[in-house]
PDB file of C-alpha atoms in Angstrom:
ATOM      1  CA  MET A   1     -15.172 -15.122  -9.119  1.00  0.00           C
ATOM      2  CA  GLU A   2     -12.154 -13.815  -8.009  1.00  0.00           C
ATOM      3  CA  SER A   3      -9.701 -16.814  -6.253  1.00  0.00           C
ATOM      4  CA  LEU A   4      -8.552 -15.875  -2.992  1.00  0.00           C
ATOM      5  CA  GLY A   5      -5.537 -16.001  -1.908  1.00  0.00           C
ATOM      6  CA  HIS A   6      -4.535 -17.420   1.869  1.00  0.00           C
ATOM      7  CA  GLY A   7      -1.705 -16.215   3.587  1.00  0.00           C
ATOM      8  CA  SER A   8      -0.708 -12.424   6.312  1.00  0.00           C
ATOM      9  CA  TYR A   9      -2.825  -9.666   4.407  1.00  0.00           C
ATOM     10  CA  LEU A  10      -2.268  -6.906   6.846  1.00  0.00           C
ATOM     11  CA  ILE A  11      -3.444  -2.461   6.234  1.00  0.00           C
ATOM     12  CA  ILE A  12      -1.829  -0.298   8.040  1.00  0.00           C
ATOM     13  CA  ASP A  13      -3.766   3.371   7.106  1.00  0.00           C
ATOM     14  CA  GLY A  14      -1.652   6.456   8.508  1.00  0.00           C
ATOM     15  CA  LEU A  15      -2.150  10.396   8.614  1.00  0.00           C
ATOM     16  CA  GLY A  16      -0.591  13.309   9.774  1.00  0.00           C
ATOM     17  CA  SER A  17       2.153  12.951   6.969  1.00  0.00           C
ATOM     18  CA  GLN A  18       3.634  16.121   5.684  1.00  0.00           C
ATOM     19  CA  SER A  19       3.356  16.073   2.010  1.00  0.00           C
ATOM     20  CA  THR A  20       6.591  16.087   1.032  1.00  0.00           C
ATOM     21  CA  THR A  21       7.434  12.616   2.401  1.00  0.00           C
ATOM     22  CA  LEU A  22       4.457  11.474   0.536  1.00  0.00           C
ATOM     23  CA  SER A  23       5.858  11.573  -3.314  1.00  0.00           C
ATOM     24  CA  LEU A  24       6.298   8.622  -5.497  1.00  0.00           C
ATOM     25  CA  GLU A  25      10.569   8.115  -4.847  1.00  0.00           C
ATOM     26  CA  ASN A  26      10.024   7.745  -0.924  1.00  0.00           C
ATOM     27  CA  ALA A  27       7.145   5.207  -1.790  1.00  0.00           C
ATOM     28  CA  LYS A  28       9.450   3.189  -4.665  1.00  0.00           C
ATOM     29  CA  SER A  29      11.811   3.155  -1.154  1.00  0.00           C
ATOM     30  CA  PHE A  30       9.847   2.546   1.020  1.00  0.00           C
ATOM     31  CA  LEU A  31       8.656  -0.942  -0.743  1.00  0.00           C
ATOM     32  CA  SER A  32      11.516  -1.839  -2.395  1.00  0.00           C
ATOM     33  CA  ASP A  33      12.873  -1.985   1.548  1.00  0.00           C
ATOM     34  CA  LEU A  34       9.932  -4.071   2.284  1.00  0.00           C
ATOM     35  CA  ALA A  35      10.099  -6.650  -0.750  1.00  0.00           C
ATOM     36  CA  SER A  36      13.818  -7.231   0.415  1.00  0.00           C
ATOM     37  CA  GLN A  37      12.786  -7.693   4.502  1.00  0.00           C
ATOM     38  CA  LEU A  38      10.292 -10.253   2.692  1.00  0.00           C
ATOM     39  CA  GLU A  39      11.304 -11.773  -0.313  1.00  0.00           C
ATOM     40  CA  PRO A  40      15.136 -11.116  -0.436  1.00  0.00           C
ATOM     41  CA  ILE A  41      16.486 -12.394  -3.905  1.00  0.00           C
ATOM     42  CA  VAL A  42      13.454 -11.421  -6.034  1.00  0.00           C
ATOM     43  CA  GLN A  43      13.609  -8.475  -7.457  1.00  0.00           C
ATOM     44  CA  PRO A  44      10.353  -5.929  -7.527  1.00  0.00           C
ATOM     45  CA  GLN A  45       7.805  -5.232 -10.605  1.00  0.00           C
ATOM     46  CA  PHE A  46       6.343  -2.036  -9.787  1.00  0.00           C
ATOM     47  CA  THR A  47       2.175  -1.497 -10.986  1.00  0.00           C
ATOM     48  CA  VAL A  48       1.557   2.444 -10.388  1.00  0.00           C
ATOM     49  CA  ALA A  49      -1.552   4.380 -10.711  1.00  0.00           C
ATOM     50  CA  GLN A  50      -0.873   8.768 -10.955  1.00  0.00           C
ATOM     51  CA  LEU A  51      -3.491  10.453 -11.273  1.00  0.00           C
ATOM     52  CA  GLU A  52      -4.123  13.753 -12.826  1.00  0.00           C
ATOM     53  CA  SER A  53      -1.900  15.665 -10.203  1.00  0.00           C
ATOM     54  CA  LYS A  54       0.994  14.808  -8.080  1.00  0.00           C
ATOM     55  CA  GLU A  55      -1.411  17.216  -5.182  1.00  0.00           C
ATOM     56  CA  GLU A  56      -3.902  13.694  -5.721  1.00  0.00           C
ATOM     57  CA  GLY A  57      -1.333  11.333  -4.881  1.00  0.00           C
ATOM     58  CA  TYR A  58       0.024   8.204  -5.752  1.00  0.00           C
ATOM     59  CA  SER A  59      -0.720   4.422  -5.585  1.00  0.00           C
ATOM     60  CA  VAL A  60       2.264   2.124  -6.290  1.00  0.00           C
ATOM     61  CA  LEU A  61       1.462  -2.046  -6.367  1.00  0.00           C
ATOM     62  CA  MET A  62       4.936  -4.121  -5.689  1.00  0.00           C
ATOM     63  CA  GLN A  63       4.210  -7.462  -7.035  1.00  0.00           C
ATOM     64  CA  LEU A  64       6.693 -10.468  -5.925  1.00  0.00           C
ATOM     65  CA  PRO A  65       6.208 -14.322  -6.476  1.00  0.00           C
ATOM     66  CA  GLU A  66       4.727 -14.664  -2.728  1.00  0.00           C
ATOM     67  CA  SER A  67       3.106 -11.724  -1.632  1.00  0.00           C
ATOM     68  CA  HIS A  68       2.751  -7.820  -2.901  1.00  0.00           C
ATOM     69  CA  ILE A  69       1.909  -4.794  -1.419  1.00  0.00           C
ATOM     70  CA  ALA A  70       0.529  -1.397  -2.274  1.00  0.00           C
ATOM     71  CA  LEU A  71       1.037   1.832  -1.266  1.00  0.00           C
ATOM     72  CA  HIS A  72      -1.678   4.455  -1.539  1.00  0.00           C
ATOM     73  CA  LEU A  73      -1.130   8.141  -0.846  1.00  0.00           C
ATOM     74  CA  PHE A  74      -2.641  11.460  -0.357  1.00  0.00           C
ATOM     75  CA  PRO A  75      -0.918  14.041   0.152  1.00  0.00           C
ATOM     76  CA  ALA A  76      -3.595  16.635   0.672  1.00  0.00           C
ATOM     77  CA  CYS A  77      -5.375  14.425   3.408  1.00  0.00           C
ATOM     78  CA  GLN A  78      -1.528  14.094   4.626  1.00  0.00           C
ATOM     79  CA  ALA A  79      -2.888   9.928   5.180  1.00  0.00           C
ATOM     80  CA  LEU A  80      -1.403   7.060   4.251  1.00  0.00           C
ATOM     81  CA  SER A  81      -2.105   4.000   3.687  1.00  0.00           C
ATOM     82  CA  LEU A  82      -0.328   0.535   3.687  1.00  0.00           C
ATOM     83  CA  ARG A  83      -1.437  -2.876   2.256  1.00  0.00           C
ATOM     84  CA  VAL A  84       0.661  -6.031   2.567  1.00  0.00           C
ATOM     85  CA  PHE A  85      -0.487  -9.450   1.380  1.00  0.00           C
ATOM     86  CA  SER A  86       1.689 -12.641   1.801  1.00  0.00           C
ATOM     87  CA  ARG A  87       2.185 -16.090   2.339  1.00  0.00           C
ATOM     88  CA  TYR A  88       5.541 -15.538   4.505  1.00  0.00           C
ATOM     89  CA  ASP A  89       5.132 -14.482   7.806  1.00  0.00           C
ATOM     90  CA  ILE A  90       4.608 -10.390   8.772  1.00  0.00           C
ATOM     91  CA  SER A  91       5.365  -8.430  11.455  1.00  0.00           C
ATOM     92  CA  LEU A  92       2.907  -6.153  12.421  1.00  0.00           C
ATOM     93  CA  GLU A  93       4.994  -3.857  14.955  1.00  0.00           C
ATOM     94  CA  SER A  94       7.928  -3.343  12.275  1.00  0.00           C
ATOM     95  CA  PHE A  95       5.353  -2.527   9.366  1.00  0.00           C
ATOM     96  CA  THR A  96       3.962  -0.332  11.206  1.00  0.00           C
ATOM     97  CA  THR A  97       7.713   1.533  12.713  1.00  0.00           C
ATOM     98  CA  ALA A  98       8.906   1.097   9.564  1.00  0.00           C
ATOM     99  CA  LEU A  99       5.872   2.758   7.894  1.00  0.00           C
ATOM    100  CA  LYS A 100       6.299   5.276  10.433  1.00  0.00           C
ATOM    101  CA  GLU A 101       9.317   6.574  10.926  1.00  0.00           C
ATOM    102  CA  GLN A 102       9.689   6.487   6.563  1.00  0.00           C
ATOM    103  CA  PHE A 103       6.489   8.813   6.320  1.00  0.00           C
ATOM    104  CA  SER A 104       6.453  10.752   9.583  1.00  0.00           C
ATOM    105  CA  LEU A 105       3.264   9.726  10.722  1.00  0.00           C
ATOM    106  CA  ASN A 106       1.689  11.059  13.596  1.00  0.00           C
ATOM    107  CA  ARG A 107      -0.996   8.002  14.145  1.00  0.00           C
ATOM    108  CA  VAL A 108      -1.698   5.132  12.264  1.00  0.00           C
ATOM    109  CA  SER A 109      -4.480   2.737  12.385  1.00  0.00           C
ATOM    110  CA  SER A 110      -3.623  -1.339  11.085  1.00  0.00           C
ATOM    111  CA  HIS A 111      -5.972  -4.672  10.731  1.00  0.00           C
ATOM    112  CA  LEU A 112      -4.346  -7.788   9.785  1.00  0.00           C
ATOM    113  CA  SER A 113      -6.350 -11.024   8.066  1.00  0.00           C
ATOM    114  CA  ASN A 114      -5.680 -14.128   7.296  1.00  0.00           C
ATOM    115  CA  HIS A 115      -7.504 -14.377   3.197  1.00  0.00           C
ATOM    116  CA  CYS A 116      -7.753 -11.236   0.199  1.00  0.00           C
ATOM    117  CA  ARG A 117      -7.810 -11.167  -3.470  1.00  0.00           C
ATOM    118  CA  THR A 118      -5.738 -12.336  -5.799  1.00  0.00           C
ATOM    119  CA  LEU A 119      -4.026 -10.428  -8.352  1.00  0.00           C
ATOM    120  CA  SER A 120      -4.120 -10.617 -11.462  1.00  0.00           C
ATOM    121  CA  SER A 121      -2.123 -12.320 -14.361  1.00  0.00           C
ATOM    122  CA  LYS A 122      -3.786  -9.133 -16.794  1.00  0.00           C
ATOM    123  CA  ALA A 123      -1.358  -5.479 -16.915  1.00  0.00           C
ATOM    124  CA  ASP A 124      -4.542  -4.033 -17.441  1.00  0.00           C
ATOM    125  CA  ARG A 125      -7.077  -5.717 -14.918  1.00  0.00           C
ATOM    126  CA  ARG A 126      -3.546  -5.173 -11.907  1.00  0.00           C
ATOM    127  CA  LEU A 127      -4.253  -1.335 -12.440  1.00  0.00           C
ATOM    128  CA  ARG A 128      -7.758  -1.386 -12.149  1.00  0.00           C
ATOM    129  CA  GLY A 129      -7.898  -3.113  -9.296  1.00  0.00           C
ATOM    130  CA  LEU A 130      -5.170  -0.867  -7.703  1.00  0.00           C
ATOM    131  CA  GLN A 131      -7.587   1.554  -8.769  1.00  0.00           C
ATOM    132  CA  GLY A 132     -10.633   0.881  -7.747  1.00  0.00           C
ATOM    133  CA  ASP A 133      -8.898  -0.059  -3.990  1.00  0.00           C
ATOM    134  CA  ARG A 134      -7.497   3.287  -4.270  1.00  0.00           C
ATOM    135  CA  ASN A 135     -10.628   5.131  -4.756  1.00  0.00           C
ATOM    136  CA  TYR A 136     -12.336   3.345  -1.595  1.00  0.00           C
ATOM    137  CA  THR A 137      -9.219   3.704   0.196  1.00  0.00           C
ATOM    138  CA  SER A 138     -10.067   7.808  -0.611  1.00  0.00           C
ATOM    139  CA  VAL A 139     -13.501   8.007   0.968  1.00  0.00           C
ATOM    140  CA  ARG A 140     -12.636   5.697   4.188  1.00  0.00           C
ATOM    141  CA  LEU A 141      -9.998   7.676   4.840  1.00  0.00           C
ATOM    142  CA  ASN A 142     -11.543  11.266   3.983  1.00  0.00           C
ATOM    143  CA  LYS A 143     -13.638  11.835   6.614  1.00  0.00           C
ATOM    144  CA  SER A 144     -14.899  14.982   4.853  1.00  0.00           C
ATOM    145  CA  LEU A 145     -16.143  12.823   2.514  1.00  0.00           C
ATOM    146  CA  LEU A 146     -18.719  10.807   4.707  1.00  0.00           C
ATOM    147  CA  PHE A 147     -20.950  14.006   6.217  1.00  0.00           C
TER     148      PHE A 147
END
């Protein structure tokens, strides 16, 4: 059974981004900036899940000692999803504003809770979890798949 981490768990979905802003480099830059806000003295560790082609997008996971951040990019449907878990206080407003500015989003929606699954210490399990989370998010954001 997976254990749950307790802290702030924030999900922000963004729509209407230009596909040019949904690049891997832009995602890593954005996540590094967020990491410096959450845990400024720590060097982040990235896990990247790349699909068959750039058009399908990327998912990037950044693991910190007391936080983790995942960003799923979907250029084909001009959407993204940011997931932030931290044992520190996080500001929904500042994260939403930063996400809108970095990726030129037209619309965002968010959800905040106080627990989430913990990350595995094994790299292959983290990658599998990231890919599973990406698949779920893809179906949730791509309304055309639901009908």
